[in-house]
PDB file of C-alpha atoms in Angstrom:
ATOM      1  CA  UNK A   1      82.093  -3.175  45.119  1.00 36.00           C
ATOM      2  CA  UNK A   2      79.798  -0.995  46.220  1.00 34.00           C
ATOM      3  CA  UNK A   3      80.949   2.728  47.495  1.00 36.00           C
ATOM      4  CA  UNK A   4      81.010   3.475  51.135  1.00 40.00           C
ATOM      5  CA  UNK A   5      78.947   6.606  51.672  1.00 39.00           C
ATOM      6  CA  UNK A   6      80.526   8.740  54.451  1.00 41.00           C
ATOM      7  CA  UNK A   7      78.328   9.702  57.468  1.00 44.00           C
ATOM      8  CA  UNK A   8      78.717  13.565  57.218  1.00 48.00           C
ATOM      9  CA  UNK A   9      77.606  13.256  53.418  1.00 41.00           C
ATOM     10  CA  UNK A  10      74.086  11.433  54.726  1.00 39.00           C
ATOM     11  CA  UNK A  11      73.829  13.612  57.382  1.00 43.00           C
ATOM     12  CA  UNK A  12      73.776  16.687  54.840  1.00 42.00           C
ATOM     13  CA  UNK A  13      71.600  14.877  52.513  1.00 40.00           C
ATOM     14  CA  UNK A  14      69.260  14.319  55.674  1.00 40.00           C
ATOM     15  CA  UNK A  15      68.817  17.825  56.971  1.00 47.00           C
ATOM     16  CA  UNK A  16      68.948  19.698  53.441  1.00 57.00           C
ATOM     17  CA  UNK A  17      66.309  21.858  52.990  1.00 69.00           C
ATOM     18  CA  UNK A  18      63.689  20.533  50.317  1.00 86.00           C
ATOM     19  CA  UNK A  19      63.614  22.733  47.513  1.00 93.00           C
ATOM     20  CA  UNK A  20      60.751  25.614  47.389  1.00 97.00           C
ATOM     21  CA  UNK A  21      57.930  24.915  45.077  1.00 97.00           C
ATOM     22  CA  UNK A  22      57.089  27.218  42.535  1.00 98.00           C
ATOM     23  CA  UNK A  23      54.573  28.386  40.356  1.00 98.00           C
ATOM     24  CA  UNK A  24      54.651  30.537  36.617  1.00 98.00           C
ATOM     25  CA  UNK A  25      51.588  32.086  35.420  1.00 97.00           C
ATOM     26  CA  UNK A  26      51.568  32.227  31.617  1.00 94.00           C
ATOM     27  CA  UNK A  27      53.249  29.638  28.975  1.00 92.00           C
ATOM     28  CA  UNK A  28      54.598  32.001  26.424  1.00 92.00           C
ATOM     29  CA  UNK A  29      58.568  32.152  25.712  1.00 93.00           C
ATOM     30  CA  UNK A  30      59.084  33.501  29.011  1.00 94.00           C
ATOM     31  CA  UNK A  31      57.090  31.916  31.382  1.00 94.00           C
ATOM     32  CA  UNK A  32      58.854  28.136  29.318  1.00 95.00           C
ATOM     33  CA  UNK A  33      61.813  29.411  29.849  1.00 95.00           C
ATOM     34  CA  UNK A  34      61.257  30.237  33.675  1.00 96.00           C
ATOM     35  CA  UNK A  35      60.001  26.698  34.256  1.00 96.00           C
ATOM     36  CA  UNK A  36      63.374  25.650  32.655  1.00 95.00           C
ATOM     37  CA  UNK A  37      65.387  27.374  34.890  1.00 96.00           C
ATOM     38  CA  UNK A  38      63.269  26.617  38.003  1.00 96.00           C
ATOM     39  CA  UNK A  39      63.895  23.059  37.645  1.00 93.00           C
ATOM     40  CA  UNK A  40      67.561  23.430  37.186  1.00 94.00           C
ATOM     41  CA  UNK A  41      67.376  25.522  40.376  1.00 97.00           C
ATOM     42  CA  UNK A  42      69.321  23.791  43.706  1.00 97.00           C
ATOM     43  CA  UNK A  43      66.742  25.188  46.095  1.00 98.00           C
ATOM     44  CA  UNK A  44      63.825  25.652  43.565  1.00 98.00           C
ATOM     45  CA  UNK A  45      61.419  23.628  41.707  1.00 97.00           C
ATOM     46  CA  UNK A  46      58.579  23.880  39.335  1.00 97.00           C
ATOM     47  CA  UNK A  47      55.383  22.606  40.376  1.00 97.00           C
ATOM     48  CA  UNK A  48      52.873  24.090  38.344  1.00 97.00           C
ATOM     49  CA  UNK A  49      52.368  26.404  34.951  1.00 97.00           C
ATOM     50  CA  UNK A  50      48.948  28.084  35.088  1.00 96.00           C
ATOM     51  CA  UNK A  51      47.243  30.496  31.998  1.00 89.00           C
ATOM     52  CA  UNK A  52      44.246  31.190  30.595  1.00 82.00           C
ATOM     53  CA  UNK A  53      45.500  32.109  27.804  1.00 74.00           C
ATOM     54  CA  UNK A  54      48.597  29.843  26.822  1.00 66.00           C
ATOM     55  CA  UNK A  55      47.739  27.738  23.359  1.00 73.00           C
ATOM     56  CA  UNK A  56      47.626  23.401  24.362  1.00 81.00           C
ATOM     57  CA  UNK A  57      51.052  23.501  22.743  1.00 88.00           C
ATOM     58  CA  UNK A  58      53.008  25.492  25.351  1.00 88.00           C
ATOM     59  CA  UNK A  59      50.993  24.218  27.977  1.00 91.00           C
ATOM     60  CA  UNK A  60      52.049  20.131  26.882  1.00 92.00           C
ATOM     61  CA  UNK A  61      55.700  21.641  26.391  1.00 92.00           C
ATOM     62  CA  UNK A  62      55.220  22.813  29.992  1.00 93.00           C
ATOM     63  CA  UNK A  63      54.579  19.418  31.050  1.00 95.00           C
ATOM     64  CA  UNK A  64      57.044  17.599  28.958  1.00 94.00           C
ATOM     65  CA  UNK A  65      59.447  20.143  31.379  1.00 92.00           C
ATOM     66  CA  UNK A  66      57.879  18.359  34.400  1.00 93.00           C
ATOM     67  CA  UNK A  67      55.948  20.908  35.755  1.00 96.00           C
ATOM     68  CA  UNK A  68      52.073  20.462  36.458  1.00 96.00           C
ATOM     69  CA  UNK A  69      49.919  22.610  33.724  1.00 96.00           C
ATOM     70  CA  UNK A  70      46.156  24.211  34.245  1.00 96.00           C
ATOM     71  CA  UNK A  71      44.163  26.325  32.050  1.00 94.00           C
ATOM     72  CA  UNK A  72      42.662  27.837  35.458  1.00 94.00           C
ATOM     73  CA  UNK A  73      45.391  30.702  35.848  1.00 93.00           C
ATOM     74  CA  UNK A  74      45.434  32.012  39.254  1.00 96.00           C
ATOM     75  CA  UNK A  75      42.689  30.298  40.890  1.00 95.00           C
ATOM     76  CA  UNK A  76      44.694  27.206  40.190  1.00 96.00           C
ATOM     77  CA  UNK A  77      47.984  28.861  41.702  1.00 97.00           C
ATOM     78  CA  UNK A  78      46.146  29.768  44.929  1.00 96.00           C
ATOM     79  CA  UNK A  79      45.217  25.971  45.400  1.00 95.00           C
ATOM     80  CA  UNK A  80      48.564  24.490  44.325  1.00 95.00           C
ATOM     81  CA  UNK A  81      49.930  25.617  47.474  1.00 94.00           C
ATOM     82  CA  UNK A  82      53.256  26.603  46.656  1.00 97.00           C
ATOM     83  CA  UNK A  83      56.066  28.988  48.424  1.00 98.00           C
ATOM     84  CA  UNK A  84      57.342  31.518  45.160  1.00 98.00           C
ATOM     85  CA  UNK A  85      54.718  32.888  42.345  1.00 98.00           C
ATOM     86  CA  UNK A  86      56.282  33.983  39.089  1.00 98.00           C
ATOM     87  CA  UNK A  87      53.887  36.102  36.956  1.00 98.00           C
ATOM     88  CA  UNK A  88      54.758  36.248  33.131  1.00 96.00           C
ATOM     89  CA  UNK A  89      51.375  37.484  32.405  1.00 95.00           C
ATOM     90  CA  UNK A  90      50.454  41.318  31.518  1.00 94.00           C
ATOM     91  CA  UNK A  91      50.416  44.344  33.348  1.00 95.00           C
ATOM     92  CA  UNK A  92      46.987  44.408  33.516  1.00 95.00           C
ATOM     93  CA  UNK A  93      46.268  40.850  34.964  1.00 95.00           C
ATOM     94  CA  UNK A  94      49.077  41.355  37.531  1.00 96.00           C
ATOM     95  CA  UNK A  95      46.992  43.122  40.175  1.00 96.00           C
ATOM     96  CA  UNK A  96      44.990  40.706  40.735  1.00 96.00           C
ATOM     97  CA  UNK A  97      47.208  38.346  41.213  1.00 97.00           C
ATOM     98  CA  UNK A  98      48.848  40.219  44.155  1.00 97.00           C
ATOM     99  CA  UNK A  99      45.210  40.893  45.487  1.00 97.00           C
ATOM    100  CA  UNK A 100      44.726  36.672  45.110  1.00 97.00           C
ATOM    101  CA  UNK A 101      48.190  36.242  46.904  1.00 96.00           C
ATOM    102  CA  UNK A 102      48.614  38.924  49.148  1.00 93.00           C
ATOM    103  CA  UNK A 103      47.621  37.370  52.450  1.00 93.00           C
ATOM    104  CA  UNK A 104      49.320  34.351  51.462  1.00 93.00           C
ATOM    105  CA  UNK A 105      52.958  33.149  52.802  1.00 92.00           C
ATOM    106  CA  UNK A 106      54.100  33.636  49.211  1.00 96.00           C
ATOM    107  CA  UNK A 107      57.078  34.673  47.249  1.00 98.00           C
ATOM    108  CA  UNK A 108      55.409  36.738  44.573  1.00 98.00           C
ATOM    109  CA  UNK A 109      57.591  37.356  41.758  1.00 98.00           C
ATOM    110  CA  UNK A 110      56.291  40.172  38.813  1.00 98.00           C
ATOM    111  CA  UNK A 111      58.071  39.948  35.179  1.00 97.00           C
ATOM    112  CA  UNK A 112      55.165  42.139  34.418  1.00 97.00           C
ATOM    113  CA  UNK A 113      55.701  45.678  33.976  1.00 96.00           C
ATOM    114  CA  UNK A 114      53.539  46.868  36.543  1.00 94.00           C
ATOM    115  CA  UNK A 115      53.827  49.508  39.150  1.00 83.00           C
ATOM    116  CA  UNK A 116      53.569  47.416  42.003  1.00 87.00           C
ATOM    117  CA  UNK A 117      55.955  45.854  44.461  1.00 93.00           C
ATOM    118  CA  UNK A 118      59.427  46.392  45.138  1.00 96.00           C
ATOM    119  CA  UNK A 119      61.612  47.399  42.231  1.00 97.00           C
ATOM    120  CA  UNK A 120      64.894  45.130  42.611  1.00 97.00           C
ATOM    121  CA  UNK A 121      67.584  43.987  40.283  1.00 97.00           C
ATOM    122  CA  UNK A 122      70.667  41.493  41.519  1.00 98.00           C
ATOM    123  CA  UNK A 123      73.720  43.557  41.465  1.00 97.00           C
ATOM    124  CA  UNK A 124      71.715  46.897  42.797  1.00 97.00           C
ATOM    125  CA  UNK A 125      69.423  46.230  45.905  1.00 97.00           C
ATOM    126  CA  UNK A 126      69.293  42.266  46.375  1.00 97.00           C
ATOM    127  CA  UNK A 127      69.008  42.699  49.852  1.00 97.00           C
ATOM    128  CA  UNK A 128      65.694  43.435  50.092  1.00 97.00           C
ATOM    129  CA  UNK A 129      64.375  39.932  48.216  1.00 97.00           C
ATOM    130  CA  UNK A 130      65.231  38.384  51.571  1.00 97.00           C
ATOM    131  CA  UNK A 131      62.251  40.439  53.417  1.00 96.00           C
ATOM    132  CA  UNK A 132      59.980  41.420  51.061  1.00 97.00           C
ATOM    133  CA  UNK A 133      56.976  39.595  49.154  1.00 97.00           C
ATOM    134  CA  UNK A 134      56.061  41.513  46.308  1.00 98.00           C
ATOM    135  CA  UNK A 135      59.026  42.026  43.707  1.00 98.00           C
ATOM    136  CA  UNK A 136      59.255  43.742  40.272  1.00 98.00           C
ATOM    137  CA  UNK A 137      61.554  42.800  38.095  1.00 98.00           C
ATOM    138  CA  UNK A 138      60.844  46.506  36.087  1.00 97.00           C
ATOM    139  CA  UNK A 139      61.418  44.959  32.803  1.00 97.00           C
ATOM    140  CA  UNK A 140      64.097  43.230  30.518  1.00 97.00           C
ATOM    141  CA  UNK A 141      65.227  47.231  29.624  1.00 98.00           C
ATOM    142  CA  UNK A 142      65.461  47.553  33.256  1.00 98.00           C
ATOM    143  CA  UNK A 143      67.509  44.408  34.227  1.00 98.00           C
ATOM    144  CA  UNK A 144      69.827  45.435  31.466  1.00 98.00           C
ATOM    145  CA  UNK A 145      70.669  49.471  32.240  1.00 98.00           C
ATOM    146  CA  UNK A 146      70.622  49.417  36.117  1.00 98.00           C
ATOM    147  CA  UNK A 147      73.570  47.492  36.784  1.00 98.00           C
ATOM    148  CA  UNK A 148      75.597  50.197  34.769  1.00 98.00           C
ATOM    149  CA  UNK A 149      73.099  53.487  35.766  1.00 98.00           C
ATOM    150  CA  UNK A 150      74.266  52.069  39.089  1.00 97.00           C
ATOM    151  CA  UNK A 151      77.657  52.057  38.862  1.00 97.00           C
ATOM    152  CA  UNK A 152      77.167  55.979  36.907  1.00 96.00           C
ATOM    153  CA  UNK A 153      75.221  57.002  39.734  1.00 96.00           C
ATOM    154  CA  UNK A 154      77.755  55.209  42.483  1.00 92.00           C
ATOM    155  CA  UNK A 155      80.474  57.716  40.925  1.00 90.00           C
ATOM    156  CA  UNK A 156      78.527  61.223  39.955  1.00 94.00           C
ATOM    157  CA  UNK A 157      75.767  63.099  40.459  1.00 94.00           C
ATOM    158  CA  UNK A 158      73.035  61.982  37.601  1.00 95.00           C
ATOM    159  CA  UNK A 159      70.893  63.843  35.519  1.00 95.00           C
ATOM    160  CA  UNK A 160      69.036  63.252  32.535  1.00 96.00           C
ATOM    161  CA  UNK A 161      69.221  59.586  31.299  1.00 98.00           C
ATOM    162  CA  UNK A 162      67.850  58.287  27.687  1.00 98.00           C
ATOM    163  CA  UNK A 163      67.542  54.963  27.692  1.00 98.00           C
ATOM    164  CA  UNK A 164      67.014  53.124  23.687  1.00 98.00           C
ATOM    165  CA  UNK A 165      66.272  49.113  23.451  1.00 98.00           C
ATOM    166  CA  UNK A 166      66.519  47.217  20.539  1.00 98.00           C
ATOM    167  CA  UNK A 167      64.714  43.560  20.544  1.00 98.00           C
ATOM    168  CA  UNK A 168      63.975  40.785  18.045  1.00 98.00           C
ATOM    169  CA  UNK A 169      60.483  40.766  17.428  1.00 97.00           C
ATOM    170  CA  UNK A 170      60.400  36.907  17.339  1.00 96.00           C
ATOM    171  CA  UNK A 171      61.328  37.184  21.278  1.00 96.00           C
ATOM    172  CA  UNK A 172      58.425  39.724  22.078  1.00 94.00           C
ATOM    173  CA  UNK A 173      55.105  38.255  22.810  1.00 89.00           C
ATOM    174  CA  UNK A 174      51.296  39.607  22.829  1.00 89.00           C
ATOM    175  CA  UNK A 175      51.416  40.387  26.100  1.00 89.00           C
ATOM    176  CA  UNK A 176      54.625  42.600  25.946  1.00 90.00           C
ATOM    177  CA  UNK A 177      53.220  44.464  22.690  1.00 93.00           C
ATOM    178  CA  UNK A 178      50.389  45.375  24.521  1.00 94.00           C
ATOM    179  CA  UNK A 179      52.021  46.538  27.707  1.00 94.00           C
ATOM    180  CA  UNK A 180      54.542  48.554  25.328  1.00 96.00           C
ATOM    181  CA  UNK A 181      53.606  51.722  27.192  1.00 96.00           C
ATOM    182  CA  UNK A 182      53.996  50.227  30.821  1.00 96.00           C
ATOM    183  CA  UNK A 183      57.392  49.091  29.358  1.00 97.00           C
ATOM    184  CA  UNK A 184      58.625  52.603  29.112  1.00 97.00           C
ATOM    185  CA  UNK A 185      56.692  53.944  31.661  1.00 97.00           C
ATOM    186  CA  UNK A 186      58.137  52.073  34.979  1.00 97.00           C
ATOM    187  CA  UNK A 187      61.651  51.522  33.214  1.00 98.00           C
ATOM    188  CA  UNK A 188      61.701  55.194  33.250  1.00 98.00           C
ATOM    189  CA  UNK A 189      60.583  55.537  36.635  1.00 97.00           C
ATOM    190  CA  UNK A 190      62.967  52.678  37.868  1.00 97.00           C
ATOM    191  CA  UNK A 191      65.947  54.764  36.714  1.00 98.00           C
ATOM    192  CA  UNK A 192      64.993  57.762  38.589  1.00 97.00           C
ATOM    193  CA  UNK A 193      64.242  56.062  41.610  1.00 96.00           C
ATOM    194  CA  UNK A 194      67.125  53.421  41.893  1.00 95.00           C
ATOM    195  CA  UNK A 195      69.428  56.393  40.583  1.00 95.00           C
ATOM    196  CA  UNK A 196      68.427  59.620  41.536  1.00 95.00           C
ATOM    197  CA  UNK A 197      68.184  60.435  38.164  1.00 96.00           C
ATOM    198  CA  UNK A 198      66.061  64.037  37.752  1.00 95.00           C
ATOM    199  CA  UNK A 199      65.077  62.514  34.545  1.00 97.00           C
ATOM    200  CA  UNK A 200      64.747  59.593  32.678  1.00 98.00           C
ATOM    201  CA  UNK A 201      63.435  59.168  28.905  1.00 98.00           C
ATOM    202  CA  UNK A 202      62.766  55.347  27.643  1.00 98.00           C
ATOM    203  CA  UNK A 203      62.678  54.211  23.739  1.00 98.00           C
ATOM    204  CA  UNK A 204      61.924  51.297  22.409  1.00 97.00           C
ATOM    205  CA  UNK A 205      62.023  49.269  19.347  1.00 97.00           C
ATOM    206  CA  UNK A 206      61.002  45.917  18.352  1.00 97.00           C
ATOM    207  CA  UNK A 207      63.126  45.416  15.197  1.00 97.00           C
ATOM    208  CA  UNK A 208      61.585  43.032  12.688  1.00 96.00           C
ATOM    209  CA  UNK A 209      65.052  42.729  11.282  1.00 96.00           C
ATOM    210  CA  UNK A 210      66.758  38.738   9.218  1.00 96.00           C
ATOM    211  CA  UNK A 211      68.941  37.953  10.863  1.00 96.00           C
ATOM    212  CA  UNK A 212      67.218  38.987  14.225  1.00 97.00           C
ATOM    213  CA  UNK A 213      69.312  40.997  16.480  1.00 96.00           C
ATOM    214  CA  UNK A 214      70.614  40.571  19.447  1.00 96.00           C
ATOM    215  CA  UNK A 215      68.896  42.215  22.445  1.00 98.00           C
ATOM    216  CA  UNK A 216      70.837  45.754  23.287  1.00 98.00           C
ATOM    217  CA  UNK A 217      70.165  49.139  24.824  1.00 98.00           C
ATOM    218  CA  UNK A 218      72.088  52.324  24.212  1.00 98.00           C
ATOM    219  CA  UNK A 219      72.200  54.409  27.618  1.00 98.00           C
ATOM    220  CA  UNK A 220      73.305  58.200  27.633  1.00 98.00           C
ATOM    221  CA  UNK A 221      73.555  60.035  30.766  1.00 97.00           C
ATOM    222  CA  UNK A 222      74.345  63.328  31.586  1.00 97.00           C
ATOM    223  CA  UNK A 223      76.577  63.357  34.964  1.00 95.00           C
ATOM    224  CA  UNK A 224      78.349  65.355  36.655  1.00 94.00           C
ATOM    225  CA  UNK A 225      81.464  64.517  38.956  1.00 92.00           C
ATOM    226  CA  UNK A 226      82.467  61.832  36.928  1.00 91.00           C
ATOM    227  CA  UNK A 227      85.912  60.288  37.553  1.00 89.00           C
ATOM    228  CA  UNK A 228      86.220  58.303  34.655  1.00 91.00           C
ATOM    229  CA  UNK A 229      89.112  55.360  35.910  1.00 92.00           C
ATOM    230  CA  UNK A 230      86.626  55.126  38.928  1.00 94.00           C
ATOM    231  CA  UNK A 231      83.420  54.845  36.534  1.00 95.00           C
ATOM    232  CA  UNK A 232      85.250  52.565  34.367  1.00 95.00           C
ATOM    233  CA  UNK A 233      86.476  50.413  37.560  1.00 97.00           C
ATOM    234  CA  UNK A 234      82.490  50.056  38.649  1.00 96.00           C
ATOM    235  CA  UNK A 235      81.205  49.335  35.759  1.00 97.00           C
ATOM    236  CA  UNK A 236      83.680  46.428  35.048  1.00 97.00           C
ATOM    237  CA  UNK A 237      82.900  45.099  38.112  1.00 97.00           C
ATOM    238  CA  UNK A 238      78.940  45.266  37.765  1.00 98.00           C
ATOM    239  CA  UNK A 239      79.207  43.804  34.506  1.00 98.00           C
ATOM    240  CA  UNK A 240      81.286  40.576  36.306  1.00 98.00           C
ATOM    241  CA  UNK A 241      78.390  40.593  38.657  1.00 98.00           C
ATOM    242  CA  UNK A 242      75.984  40.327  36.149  1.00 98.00           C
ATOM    243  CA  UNK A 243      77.509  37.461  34.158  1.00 98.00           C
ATOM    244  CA  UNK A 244      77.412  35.207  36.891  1.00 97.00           C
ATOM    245  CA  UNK A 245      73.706  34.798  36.136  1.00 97.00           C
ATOM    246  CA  UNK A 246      73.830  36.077  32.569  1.00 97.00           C
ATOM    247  CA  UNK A 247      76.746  35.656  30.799  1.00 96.00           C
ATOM    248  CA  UNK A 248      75.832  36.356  27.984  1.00 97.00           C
ATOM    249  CA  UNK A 249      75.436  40.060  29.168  1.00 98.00           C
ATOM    250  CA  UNK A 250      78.282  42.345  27.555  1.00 98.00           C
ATOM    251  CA  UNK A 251      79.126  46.247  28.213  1.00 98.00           C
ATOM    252  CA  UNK A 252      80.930  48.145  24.700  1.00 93.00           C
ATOM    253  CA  UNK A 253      81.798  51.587  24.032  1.00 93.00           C
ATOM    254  CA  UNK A 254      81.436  53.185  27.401  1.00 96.00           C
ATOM    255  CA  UNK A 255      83.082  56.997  26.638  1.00 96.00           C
ATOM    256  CA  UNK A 256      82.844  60.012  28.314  1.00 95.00           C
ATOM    257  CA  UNK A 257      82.955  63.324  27.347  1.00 94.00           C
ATOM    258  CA  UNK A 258      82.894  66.381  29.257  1.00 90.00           C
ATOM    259  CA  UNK A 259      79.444  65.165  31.724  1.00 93.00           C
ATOM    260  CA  UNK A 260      78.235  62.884  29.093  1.00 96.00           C
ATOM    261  CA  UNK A 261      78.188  59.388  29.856  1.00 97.00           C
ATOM    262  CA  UNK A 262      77.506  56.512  26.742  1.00 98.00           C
ATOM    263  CA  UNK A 263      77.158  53.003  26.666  1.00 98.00           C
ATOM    264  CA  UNK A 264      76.006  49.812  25.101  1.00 98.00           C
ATOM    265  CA  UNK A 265      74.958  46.933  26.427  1.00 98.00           C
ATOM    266  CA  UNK A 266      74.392  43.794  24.830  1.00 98.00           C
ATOM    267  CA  UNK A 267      72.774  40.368  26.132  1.00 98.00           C
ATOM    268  CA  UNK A 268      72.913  37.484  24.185  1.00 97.00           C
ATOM    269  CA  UNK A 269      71.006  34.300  25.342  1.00 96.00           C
ATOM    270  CA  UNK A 270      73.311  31.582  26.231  1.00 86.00           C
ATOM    271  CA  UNK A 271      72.639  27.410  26.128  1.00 67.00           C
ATOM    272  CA  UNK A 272      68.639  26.487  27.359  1.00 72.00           C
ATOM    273  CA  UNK A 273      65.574  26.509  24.968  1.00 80.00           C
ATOM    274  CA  UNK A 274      66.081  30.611  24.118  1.00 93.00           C
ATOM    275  CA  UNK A 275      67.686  31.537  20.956  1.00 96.00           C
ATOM    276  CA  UNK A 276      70.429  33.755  21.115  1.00 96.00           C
ATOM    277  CA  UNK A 277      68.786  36.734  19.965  1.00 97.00           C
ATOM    278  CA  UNK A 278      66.252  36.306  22.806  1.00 97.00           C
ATOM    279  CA  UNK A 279      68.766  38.435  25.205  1.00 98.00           C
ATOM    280  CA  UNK A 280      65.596  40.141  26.504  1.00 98.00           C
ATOM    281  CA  UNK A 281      63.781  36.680  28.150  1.00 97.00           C
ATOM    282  CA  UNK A 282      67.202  35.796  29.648  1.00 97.00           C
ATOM    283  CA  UNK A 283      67.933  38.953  31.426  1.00 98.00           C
ATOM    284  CA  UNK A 284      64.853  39.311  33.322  1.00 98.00           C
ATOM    285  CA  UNK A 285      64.392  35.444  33.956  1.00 98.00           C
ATOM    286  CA  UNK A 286      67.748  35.182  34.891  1.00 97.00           C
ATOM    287  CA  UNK A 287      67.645  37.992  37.627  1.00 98.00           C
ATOM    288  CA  UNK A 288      63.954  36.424  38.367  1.00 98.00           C
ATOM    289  CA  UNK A 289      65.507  33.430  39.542  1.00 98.00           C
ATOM    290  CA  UNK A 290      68.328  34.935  40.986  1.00 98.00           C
ATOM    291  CA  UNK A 291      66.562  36.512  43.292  1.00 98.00           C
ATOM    292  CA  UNK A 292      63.683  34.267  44.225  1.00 98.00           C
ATOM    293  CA  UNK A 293      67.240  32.110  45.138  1.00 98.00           C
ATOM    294  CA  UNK A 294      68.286  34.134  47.505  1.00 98.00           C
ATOM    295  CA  UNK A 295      64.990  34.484  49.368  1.00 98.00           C
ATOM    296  CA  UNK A 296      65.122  30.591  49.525  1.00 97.00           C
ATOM    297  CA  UNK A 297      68.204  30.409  51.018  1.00 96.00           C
ATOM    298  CA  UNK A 298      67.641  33.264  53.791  1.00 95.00           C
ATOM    299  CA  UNK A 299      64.458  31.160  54.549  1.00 86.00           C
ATOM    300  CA  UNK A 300      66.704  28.190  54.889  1.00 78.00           C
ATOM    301  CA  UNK A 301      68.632  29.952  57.226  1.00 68.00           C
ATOM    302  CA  UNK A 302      65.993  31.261  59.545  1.00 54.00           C
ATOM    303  CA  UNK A 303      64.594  28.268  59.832  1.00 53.00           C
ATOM    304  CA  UNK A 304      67.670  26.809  60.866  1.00 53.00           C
ATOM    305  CA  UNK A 305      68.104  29.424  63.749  1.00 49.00           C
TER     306      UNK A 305
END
């Protein structure tokens, strides 16, 4: 017997919006794992993986994901046509990809850690991935300390913040060694401007460590102001927001004493290609995605006004 389909359900299927097409420059662990997530997407998809760079390996592994694959980097991104650009390249190639895309109707996406575009993480300013073009995702030290600099900031008056990450080296790729100072660089400046922070010191180490660890940052704040049921309150609930695109993102020993504010945060990665110590790739990508989400649904909606 075959199922009767109802008309409201074809209807629906009829007038859905197609899914936007998207587009990752670079093939390292990041830039796979983005293509992952893109085709799991409801309202995304990946179309193409473009690098110059990228060994034949990640590039076929790119392809066995479904996505189109070129060794022509940008040039080949500008020609696929496509609606949202993630760039998992460097710091330094990342310019010019904005210049390339700039005029274009495009969604450009930077998991760089350059100084351009719009600084934005989920749970802080969201808002603004509905109107603007040019995002920065900060870094995967960003992703992870905002959501609870937020909530600090939300509840006192902030002053000087020290921010110390821990990763696995076997989840930090050439690019990211090289752009090690841009790493601390705009995660510092992030947490002054997204917190009002008068000062913001970034530290970073790449632990070669068996059995690798698990991606954390210890955060220390001086505040002042602080209520601390209220602080706790906000926190709990940015760490809830979090979770619903990472949840393998965890907040421990948050104390504080007299206008000193401490914290851990953990992120573990969680199911996907990533290994669990590889919290770092799943923070950023999963906020990447979140984000370039809601922009697709806000242009589903204007269009349907």
């Amino acid at each position: 017997m075959v199922p009767r389909v109802s008309h409201n359900a074809t209807t629906a299927r009829a007038t859905a919006a197609p899914r936007l097409k998207a587009a990752v420059i670079g093939a390292s662990m990041l830039g796979l794992d983005l293509a992952e997530r893109l085709n799991a997407s409801p309202v995304l998809s990946c179309e193409l993986v473009a690098s110059r760079r990228s060994s034949a390996s990640a590039l076929r592994r790119a392809a066995q994901l479904g996505c189109g694959v070129s060794t022509e980097g940008i040039t080949a991104v500008v020609q696929a046509g496509v609606d949202v650009v993630f760039d998992a390249s460097s710091a330094d190639a990342h310019p010019a990809h904005w210049a390339a895309l700039a005029s274009a109707d495009v969604l450009l996406v930077d998991l760089t850690p350059s100084s351009g575009g719009s600084m934005l993480t989920p749970t802080v300013n969201a808002v603004r991935a509905e109107s603007d073009r040019h995002l920065s995702l900060v870094s995967c030290g960003g992703q992870a300390v905002l959501p609870v600099l937020d909530a600090v900031a939300r509840n006192s008056r902030v002053e000087d913040v020290e921010v110390v990450t821990t990763v696995a080296s076997a989840s930090v790729g050439p690019a990211t060694r090289d752009n090690l100072d841009e790493y601390l660089a705009i995660t510092g400046y992030a947490v002054e401007r997204l917190t009002g922070a008068t000062r913001a010191k970034v530290m970073a180490t790449i632990s070669p460590a068996l059995p690798a660890p698990a991606f954390r940052a210890q955060i220390t704040a001086r505040a002042y102001g602080i209520h601390t049921r209220a602080l706790s309150d906000a926190v709990e609930s940015a760490v809830a927001a979090v979770r619903q695109y990472a949840p393998g993102y965890r907040v421990g020993a948050l104390s504080v004493v007299d206008d000193l504010v401490r914290a851990t945060v953990t992120v573990t990665a969680r199911g996907g290609r990533l290994p669990s110590y590889a919290g770092n790739v799943e923070i950023i990508n999963a906020a990447a995605v979140t984000l370039a989400e809601r922009y697709a649904r806000s242009r589903e909606v204007g269009h349907r006004g």
